[in-house]
mmCIF file of C-alpha atoms and ligand atoms in Angstrom:
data_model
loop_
_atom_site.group_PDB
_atom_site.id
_atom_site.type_symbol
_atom_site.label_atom_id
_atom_site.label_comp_id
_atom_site.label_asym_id
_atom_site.label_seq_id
_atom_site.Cartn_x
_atom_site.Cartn_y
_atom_site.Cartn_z
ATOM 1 C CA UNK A 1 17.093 81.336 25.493
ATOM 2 C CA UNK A 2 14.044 79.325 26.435
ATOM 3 C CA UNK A 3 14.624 75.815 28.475
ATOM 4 C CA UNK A 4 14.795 73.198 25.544
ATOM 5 C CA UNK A 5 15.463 70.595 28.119
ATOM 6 C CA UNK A 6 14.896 69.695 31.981
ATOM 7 C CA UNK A 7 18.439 67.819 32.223
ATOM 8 C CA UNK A 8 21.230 67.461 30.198
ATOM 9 C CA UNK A 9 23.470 64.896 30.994
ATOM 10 C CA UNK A 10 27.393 65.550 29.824
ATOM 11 C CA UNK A 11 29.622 62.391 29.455
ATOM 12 C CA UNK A 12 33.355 61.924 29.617
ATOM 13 C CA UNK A 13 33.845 63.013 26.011
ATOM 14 C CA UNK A 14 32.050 66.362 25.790
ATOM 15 C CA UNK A 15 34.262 69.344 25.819
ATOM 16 C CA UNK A 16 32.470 71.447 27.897
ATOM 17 C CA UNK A 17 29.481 71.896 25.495
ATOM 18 C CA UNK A 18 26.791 70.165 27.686
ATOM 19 C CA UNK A 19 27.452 72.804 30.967
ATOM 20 C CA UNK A 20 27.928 75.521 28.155
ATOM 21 C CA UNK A 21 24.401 74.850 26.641
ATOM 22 C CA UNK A 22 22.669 73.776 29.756
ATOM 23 C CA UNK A 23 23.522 77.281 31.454
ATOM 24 C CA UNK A 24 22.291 79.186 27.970
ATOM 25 C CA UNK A 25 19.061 76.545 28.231
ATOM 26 C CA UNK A 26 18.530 76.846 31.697
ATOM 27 C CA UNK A 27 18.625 73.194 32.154
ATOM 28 C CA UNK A 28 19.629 71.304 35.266
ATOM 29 C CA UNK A 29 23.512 68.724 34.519
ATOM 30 C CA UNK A 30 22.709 65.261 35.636
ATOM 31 C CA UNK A 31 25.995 63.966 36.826
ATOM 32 C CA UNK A 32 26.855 60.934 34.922
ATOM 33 C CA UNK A 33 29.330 58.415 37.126
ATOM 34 C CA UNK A 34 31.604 55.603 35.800
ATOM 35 C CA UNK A 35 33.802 53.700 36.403
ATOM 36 C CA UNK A 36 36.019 50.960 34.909
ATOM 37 C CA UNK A 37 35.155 47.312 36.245
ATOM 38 C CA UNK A 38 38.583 45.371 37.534
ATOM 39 C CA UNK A 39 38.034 43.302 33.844
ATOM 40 C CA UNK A 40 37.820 46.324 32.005
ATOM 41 C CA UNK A 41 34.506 46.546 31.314
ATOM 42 C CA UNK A 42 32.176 49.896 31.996
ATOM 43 C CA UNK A 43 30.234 50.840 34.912
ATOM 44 C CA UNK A 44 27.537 53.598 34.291
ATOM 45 C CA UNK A 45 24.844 55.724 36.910
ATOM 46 C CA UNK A 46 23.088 58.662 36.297
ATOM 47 C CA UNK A 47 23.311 60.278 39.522
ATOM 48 C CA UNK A 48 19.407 61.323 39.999
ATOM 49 C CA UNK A 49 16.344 60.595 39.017
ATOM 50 C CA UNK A 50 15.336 61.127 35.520
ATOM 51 C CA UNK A 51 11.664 60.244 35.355
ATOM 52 C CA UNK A 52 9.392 61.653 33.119
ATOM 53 C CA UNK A 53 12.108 64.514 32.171
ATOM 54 C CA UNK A 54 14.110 65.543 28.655
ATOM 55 C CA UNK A 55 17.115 64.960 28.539
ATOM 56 C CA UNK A 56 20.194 65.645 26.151
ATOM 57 C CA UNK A 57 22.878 62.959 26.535
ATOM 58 C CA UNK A 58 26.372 65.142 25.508
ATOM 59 C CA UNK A 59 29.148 62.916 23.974
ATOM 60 C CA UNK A 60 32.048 63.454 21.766
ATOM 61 C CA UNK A 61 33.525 60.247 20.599
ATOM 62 C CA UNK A 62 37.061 61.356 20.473
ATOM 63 C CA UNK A 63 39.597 60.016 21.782
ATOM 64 C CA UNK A 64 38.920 56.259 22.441
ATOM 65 C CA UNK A 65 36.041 56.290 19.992
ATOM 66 C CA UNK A 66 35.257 52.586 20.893
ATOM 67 C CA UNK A 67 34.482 53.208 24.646
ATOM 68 C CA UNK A 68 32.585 56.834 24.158
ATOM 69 C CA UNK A 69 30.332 54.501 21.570
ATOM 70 C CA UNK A 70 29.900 52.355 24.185
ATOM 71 C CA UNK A 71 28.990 54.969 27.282
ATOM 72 C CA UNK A 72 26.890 56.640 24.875
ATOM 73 C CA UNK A 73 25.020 53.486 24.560
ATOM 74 C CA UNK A 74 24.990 52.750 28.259
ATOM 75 C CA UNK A 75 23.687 56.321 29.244
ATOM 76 C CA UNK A 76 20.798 56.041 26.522
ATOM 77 C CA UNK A 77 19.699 52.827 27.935
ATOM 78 C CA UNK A 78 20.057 54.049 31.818
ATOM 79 C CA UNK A 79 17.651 57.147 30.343
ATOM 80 C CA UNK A 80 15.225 54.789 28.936
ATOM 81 C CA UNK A 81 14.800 52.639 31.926
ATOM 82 C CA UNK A 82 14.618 55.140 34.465
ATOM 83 C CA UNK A 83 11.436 56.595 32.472
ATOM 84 C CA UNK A 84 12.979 60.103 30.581
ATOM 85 C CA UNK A 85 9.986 61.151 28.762
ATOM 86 C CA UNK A 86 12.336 62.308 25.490
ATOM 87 C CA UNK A 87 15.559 61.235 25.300
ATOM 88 C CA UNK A 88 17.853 63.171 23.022
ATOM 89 C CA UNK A 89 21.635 63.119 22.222
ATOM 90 C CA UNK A 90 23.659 65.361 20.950
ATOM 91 C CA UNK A 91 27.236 64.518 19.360
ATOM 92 C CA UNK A 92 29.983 67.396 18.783
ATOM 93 C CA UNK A 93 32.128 64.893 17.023
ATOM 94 C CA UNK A 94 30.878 61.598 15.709
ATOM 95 C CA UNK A 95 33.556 58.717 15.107
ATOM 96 C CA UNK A 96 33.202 56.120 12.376
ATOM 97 C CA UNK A 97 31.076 58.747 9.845
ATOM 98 C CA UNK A 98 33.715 58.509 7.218
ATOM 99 C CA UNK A 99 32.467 55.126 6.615
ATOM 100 C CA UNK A 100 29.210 55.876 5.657
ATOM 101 C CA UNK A 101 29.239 53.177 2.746
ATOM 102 C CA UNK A 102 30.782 50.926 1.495
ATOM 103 C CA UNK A 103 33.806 51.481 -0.802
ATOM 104 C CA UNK A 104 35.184 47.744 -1.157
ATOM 105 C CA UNK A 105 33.342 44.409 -0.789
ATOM 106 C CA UNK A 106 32.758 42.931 2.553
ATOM 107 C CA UNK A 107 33.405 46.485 4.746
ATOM 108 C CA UNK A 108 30.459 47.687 6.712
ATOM 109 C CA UNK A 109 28.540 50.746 6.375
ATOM 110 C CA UNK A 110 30.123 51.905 10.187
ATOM 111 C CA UNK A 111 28.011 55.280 10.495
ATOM 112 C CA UNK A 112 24.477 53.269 10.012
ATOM 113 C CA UNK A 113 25.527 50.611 13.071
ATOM 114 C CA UNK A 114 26.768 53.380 15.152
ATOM 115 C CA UNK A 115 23.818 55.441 14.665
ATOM 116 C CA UNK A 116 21.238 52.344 14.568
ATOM 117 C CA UNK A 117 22.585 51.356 17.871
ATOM 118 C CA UNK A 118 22.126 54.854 19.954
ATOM 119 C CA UNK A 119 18.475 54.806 17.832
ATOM 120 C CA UNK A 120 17.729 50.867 18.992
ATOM 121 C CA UNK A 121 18.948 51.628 22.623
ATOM 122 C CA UNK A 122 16.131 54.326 23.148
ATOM 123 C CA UNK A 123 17.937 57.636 21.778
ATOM 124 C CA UNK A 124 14.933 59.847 19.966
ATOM 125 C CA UNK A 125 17.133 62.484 18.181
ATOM 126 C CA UNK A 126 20.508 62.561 17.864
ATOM 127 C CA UNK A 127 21.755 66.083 17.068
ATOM 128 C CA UNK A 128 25.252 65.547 15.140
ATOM 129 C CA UNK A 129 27.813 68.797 14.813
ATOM 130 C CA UNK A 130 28.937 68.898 11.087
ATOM 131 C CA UNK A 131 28.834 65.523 9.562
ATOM 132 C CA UNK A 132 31.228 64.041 7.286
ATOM 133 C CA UNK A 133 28.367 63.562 5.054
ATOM 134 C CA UNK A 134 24.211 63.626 4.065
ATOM 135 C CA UNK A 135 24.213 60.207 3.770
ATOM 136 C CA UNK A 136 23.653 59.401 6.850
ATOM 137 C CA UNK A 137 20.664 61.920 7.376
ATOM 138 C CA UNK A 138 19.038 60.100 4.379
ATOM 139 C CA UNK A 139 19.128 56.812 6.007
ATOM 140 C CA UNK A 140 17.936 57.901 9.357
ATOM 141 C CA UNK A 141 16.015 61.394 8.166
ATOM 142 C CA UNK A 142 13.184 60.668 11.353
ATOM 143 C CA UNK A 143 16.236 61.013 14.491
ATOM 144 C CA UNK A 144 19.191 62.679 12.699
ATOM 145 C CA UNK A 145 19.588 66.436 12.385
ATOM 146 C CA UNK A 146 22.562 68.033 11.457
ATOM 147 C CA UNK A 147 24.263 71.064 12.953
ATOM 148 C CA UNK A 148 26.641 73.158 10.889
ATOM 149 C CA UNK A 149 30.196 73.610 12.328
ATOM 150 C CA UNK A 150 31.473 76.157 9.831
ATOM 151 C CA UNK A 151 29.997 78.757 9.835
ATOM 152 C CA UNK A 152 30.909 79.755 13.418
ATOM 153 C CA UNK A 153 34.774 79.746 12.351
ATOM 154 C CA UNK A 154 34.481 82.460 9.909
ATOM 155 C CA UNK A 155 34.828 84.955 12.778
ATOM 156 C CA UNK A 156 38.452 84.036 12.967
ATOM 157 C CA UNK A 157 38.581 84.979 9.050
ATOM 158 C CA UNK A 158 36.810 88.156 9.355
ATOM 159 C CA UNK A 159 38.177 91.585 8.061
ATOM 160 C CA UNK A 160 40.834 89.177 6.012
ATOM 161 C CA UNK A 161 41.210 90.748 2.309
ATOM 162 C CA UNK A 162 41.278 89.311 -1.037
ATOM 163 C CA UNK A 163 40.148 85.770 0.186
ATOM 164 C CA UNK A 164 39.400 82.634 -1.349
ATOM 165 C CA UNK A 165 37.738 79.683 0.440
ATOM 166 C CA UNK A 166 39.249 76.100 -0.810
ATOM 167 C CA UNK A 167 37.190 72.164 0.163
ATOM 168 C CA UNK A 168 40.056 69.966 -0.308
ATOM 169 C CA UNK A 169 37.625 67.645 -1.984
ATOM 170 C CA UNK A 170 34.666 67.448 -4.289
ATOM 171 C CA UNK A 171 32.438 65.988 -0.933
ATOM 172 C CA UNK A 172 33.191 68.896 1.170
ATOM 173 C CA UNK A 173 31.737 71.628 -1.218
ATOM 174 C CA UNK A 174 28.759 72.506 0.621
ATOM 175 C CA UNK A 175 31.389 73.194 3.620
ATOM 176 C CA UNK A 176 33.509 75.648 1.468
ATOM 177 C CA UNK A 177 30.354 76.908 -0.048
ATOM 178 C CA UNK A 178 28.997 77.967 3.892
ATOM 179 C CA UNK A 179 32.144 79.421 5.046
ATOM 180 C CA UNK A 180 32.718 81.414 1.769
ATOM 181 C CA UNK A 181 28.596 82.746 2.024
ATOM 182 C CA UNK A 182 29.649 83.935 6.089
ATOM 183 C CA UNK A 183 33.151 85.818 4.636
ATOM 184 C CA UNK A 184 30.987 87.165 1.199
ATOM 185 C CA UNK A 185 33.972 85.625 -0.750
ATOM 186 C CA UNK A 186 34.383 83.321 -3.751
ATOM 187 C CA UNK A 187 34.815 79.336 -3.150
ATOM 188 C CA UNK A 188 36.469 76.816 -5.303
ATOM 189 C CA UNK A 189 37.498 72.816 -5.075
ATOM 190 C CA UNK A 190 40.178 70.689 -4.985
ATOM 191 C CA UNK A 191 40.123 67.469 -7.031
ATOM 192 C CA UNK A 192 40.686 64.815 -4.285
ATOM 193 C CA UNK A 193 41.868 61.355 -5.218
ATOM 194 C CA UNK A 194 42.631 58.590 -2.162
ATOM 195 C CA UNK A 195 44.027 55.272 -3.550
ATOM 196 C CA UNK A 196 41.542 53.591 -1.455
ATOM 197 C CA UNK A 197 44.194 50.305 -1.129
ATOM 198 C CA UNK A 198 47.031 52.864 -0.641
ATOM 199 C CA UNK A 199 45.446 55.472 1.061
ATOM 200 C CA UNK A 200 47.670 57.562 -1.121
ATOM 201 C CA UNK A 201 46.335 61.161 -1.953
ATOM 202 C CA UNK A 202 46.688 63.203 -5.481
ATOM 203 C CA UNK A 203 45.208 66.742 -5.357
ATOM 204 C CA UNK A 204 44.523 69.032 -8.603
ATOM 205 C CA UNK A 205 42.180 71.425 -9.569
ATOM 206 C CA UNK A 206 41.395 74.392 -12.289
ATOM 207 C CA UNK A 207 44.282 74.992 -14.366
ATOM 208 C CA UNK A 208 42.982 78.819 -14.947
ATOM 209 C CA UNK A 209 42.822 80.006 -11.398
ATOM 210 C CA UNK A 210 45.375 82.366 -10.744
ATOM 211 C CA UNK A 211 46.019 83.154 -7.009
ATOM 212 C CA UNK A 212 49.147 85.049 -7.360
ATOM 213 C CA UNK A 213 49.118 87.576 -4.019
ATOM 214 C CA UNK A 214 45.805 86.072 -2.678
ATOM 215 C CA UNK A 215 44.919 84.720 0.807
ATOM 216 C CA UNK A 216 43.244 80.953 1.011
ATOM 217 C CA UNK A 217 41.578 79.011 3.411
ATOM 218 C CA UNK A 218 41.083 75.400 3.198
ATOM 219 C CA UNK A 219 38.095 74.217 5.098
ATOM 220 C CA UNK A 220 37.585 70.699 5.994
ATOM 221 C CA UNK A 221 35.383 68.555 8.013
ATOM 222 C CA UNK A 222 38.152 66.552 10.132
ATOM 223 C CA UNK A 223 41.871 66.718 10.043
ATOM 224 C CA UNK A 224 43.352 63.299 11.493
ATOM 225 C CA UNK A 225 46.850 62.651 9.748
ATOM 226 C CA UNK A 226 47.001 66.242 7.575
ATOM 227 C CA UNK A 227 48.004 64.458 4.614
ATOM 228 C CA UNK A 228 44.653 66.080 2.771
ATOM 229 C CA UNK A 229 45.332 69.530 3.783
ATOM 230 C CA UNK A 230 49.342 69.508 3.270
ATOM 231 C CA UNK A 231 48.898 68.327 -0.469
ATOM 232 C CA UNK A 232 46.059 70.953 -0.908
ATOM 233 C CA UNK A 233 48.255 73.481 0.846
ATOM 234 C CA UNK A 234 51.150 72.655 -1.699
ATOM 235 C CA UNK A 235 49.120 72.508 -4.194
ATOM 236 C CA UNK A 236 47.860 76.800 -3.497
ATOM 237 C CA UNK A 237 51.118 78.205 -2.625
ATOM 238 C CA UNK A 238 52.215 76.299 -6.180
ATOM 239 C CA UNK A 239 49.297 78.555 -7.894
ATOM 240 C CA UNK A 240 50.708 81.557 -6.348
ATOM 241 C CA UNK A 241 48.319 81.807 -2.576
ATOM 242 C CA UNK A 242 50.910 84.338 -0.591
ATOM 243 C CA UNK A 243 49.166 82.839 2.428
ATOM 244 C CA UNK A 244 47.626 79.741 3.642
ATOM 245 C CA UNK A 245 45.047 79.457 6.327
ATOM 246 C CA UNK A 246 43.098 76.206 7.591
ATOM 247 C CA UNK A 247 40.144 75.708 9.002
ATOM 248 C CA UNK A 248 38.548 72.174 10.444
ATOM 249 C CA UNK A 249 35.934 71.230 12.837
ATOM 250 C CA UNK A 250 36.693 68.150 14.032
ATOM 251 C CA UNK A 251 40.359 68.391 14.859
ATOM 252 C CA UNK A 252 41.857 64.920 15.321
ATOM 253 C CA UNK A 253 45.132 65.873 14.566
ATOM 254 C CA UNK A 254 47.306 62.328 15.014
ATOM 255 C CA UNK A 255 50.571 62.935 16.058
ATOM 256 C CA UNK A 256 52.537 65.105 13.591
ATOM 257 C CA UNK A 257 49.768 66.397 11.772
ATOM 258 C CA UNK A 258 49.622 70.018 12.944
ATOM 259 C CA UNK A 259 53.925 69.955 12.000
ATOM 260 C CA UNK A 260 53.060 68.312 8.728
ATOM 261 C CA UNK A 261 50.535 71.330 7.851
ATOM 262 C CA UNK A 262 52.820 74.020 9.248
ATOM 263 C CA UNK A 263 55.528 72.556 7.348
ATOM 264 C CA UNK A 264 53.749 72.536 3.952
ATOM 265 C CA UNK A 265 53.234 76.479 4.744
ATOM 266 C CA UNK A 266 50.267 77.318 6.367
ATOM 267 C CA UNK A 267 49.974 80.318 8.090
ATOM 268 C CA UNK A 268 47.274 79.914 10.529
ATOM 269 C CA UNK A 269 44.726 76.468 11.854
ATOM 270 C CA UNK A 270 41.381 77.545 13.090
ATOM 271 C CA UNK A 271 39.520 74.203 14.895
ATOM 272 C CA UNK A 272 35.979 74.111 16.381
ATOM 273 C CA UNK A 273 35.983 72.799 19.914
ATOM 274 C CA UNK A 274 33.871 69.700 19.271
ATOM 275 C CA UNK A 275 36.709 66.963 21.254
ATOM 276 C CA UNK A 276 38.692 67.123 24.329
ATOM 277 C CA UNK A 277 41.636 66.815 22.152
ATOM 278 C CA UNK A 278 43.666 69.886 22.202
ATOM 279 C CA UNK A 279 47.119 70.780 20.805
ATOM 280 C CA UNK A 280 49.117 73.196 20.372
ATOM 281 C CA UNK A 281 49.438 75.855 17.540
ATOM 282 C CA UNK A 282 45.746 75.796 16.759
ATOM 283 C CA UNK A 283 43.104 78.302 17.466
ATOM 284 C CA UNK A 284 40.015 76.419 19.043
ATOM 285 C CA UNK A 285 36.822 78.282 18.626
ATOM 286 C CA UNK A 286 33.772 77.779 21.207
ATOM 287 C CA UNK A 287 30.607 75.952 19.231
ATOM 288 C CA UNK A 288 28.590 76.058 22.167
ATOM 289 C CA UNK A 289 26.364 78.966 21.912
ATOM 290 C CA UNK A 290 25.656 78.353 17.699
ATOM 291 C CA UNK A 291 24.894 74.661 18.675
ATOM 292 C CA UNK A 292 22.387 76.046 21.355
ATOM 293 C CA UNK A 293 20.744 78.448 18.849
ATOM 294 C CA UNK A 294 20.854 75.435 16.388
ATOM 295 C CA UNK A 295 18.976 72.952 18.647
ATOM 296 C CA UNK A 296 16.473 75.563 19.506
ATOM 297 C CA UNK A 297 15.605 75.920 15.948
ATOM 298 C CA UNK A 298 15.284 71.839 15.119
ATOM 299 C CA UNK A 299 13.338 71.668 18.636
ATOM 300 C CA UNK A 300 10.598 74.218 17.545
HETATM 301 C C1 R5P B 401 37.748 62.933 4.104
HETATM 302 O O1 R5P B 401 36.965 62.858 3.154
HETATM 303 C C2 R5P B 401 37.617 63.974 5.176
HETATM 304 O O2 R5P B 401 36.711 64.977 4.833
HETATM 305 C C3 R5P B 401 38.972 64.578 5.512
HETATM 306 O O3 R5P B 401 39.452 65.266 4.365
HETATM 307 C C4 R5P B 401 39.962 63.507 5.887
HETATM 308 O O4 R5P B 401 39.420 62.664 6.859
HETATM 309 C C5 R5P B 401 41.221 64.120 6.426
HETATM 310 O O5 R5P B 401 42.085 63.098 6.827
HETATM 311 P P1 R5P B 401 43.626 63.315 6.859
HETATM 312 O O6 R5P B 401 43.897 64.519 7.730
HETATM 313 O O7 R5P B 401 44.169 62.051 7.468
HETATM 314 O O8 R5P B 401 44.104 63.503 5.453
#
């Protein structure tokens, strides 16, 4: 692969991507040091000289969202000052992007400050791996590009017969509809309804889909509490699914999630590596080298 950028500069987030991609690029790592100021507060350096270079700022904003935000921000503005000629960041998992407008008076649109900030601090195109949704890449359509997370896990699906590809929820048809195009299989929804007061989830969907004996997957964005994916899982084995697999890319997976899905009955969870955040019973898949390929494309 040809060298898409002199440095790239991996932060305390990234799970490896930046050193992954930087090899595959041929790109020098800037060493980023911190530290945490007696008060709390963060200390950032890049460790060498990034004049009149490109650079790719690596970040994945979970856990502590609220402090990656803020390095993030820091590391963009160290860029900027110390003269990079094209600063770029990418993000494997981008916090806040569930809020991406606003569903009851007087909330913020969260995404669009998060995203305006890394923009305002000096950030020229921020690459983000599967976002919860387009409507972000509306707002900010000159720096955003988007970088597909699913397709890479259909590997782990391969070979499977008689499968059926499930989004949990009308928004996350375009996911199902990418997975199911990689595996040459069918694709259906899930009716999705969150009590947005409640947070309380009811799941339906076609009353004349019969999966009696049939494998399904249920692909989602991000699992953080499993609540989505153990009604949706309910929901399949009550139409008859004989097994149950899941498939995220963003695993957040809050304490007692992954024992909340296996406990509803699924068979197998399939995760893209796109945090630090690892636990056990799920099979994390390596982005790096589709994210590479992806970048090279927007970069042409
Ligand atoms: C929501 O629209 C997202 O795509 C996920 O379905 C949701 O964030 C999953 O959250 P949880 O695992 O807490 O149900």
């Amino acid at each position: 692969m040809c060298r898409m950028y002199d440095l790239i500069a991996p932060l305390s987030g990234d799970p490896g991507v930046g050193n992954a991609i930087a090899s595959l690029f041929g790109s020098r790592v800037v060493k980023v040091h911190t530290k945490d100021h007696p008060d709390g507060e963060l200390y950032l350096r890049l460790g060498e000289s990034v004049k009149g270079e490109d650079i790719l700022i690596v970040q994945s904003m979970y856990p502590s969202q609220d402090r990656k935000f803020i390095e993030t921000l820091l590391a963009i503005d160290a860029a900027k000052r110390s003269g990079a000629s094209e600063i770029d960041v990418l993000i494997t998992y981008l916090a806040y992007a569930r809020q991406d407008k606003v569903f009851l008076e007087g909330e913020p649109v969260s995404v669009n400050t998060i995203l305006r900030s890394m923009i305002h601090a000096g950030a020229d195109r921020i690459y983000v791996v599967e976002p919860h949704s387009d409507i972000p890449l509306k707002t900010f359509r000159e720096n955003l590009v988007a970088i597909d997370g699913v397709t890479p896990l259909a590997r782990r699906f391969a070979g499977e017969k008689d499968l059926v590809v499930f989004s949990p929820d009308i928004g996350g048809i375009d996911r199902a509809a990418r997975l199911s195009r990689a595996l040459g299989v069918e694709f259906h929804y899930i009716d999705k309804k969150r009590d947005r007061f409640t947070g309380e989830v009811s799941s339906t969907f076609r009353e004349d889909l019969d999966l009696s004996g049939r494998t399904t997957v249920i692909v989602d964005d991000i699992i953080s509490t499993g609540g989505t994916i153990a009604k949706a899982i309910e929901l399949l084995i009550k139409r008859g699914s004989s097994k149950v697999y899941v498939a995220c890319v963003h695993g957040i997976f809050v304490k007692g999630s992954v024992e909340r899905i296996l406990g509803a009955g699924a068979h197998r969870i399939v995760c893209g590596k796109t945090t630090s955040h690892i636990v056990d019973h799920v099979e994390y898949i390596d982005l790096h080298e589709h994210i590479a390929e992806e970048i090279s494309r927007a970069k042409r």
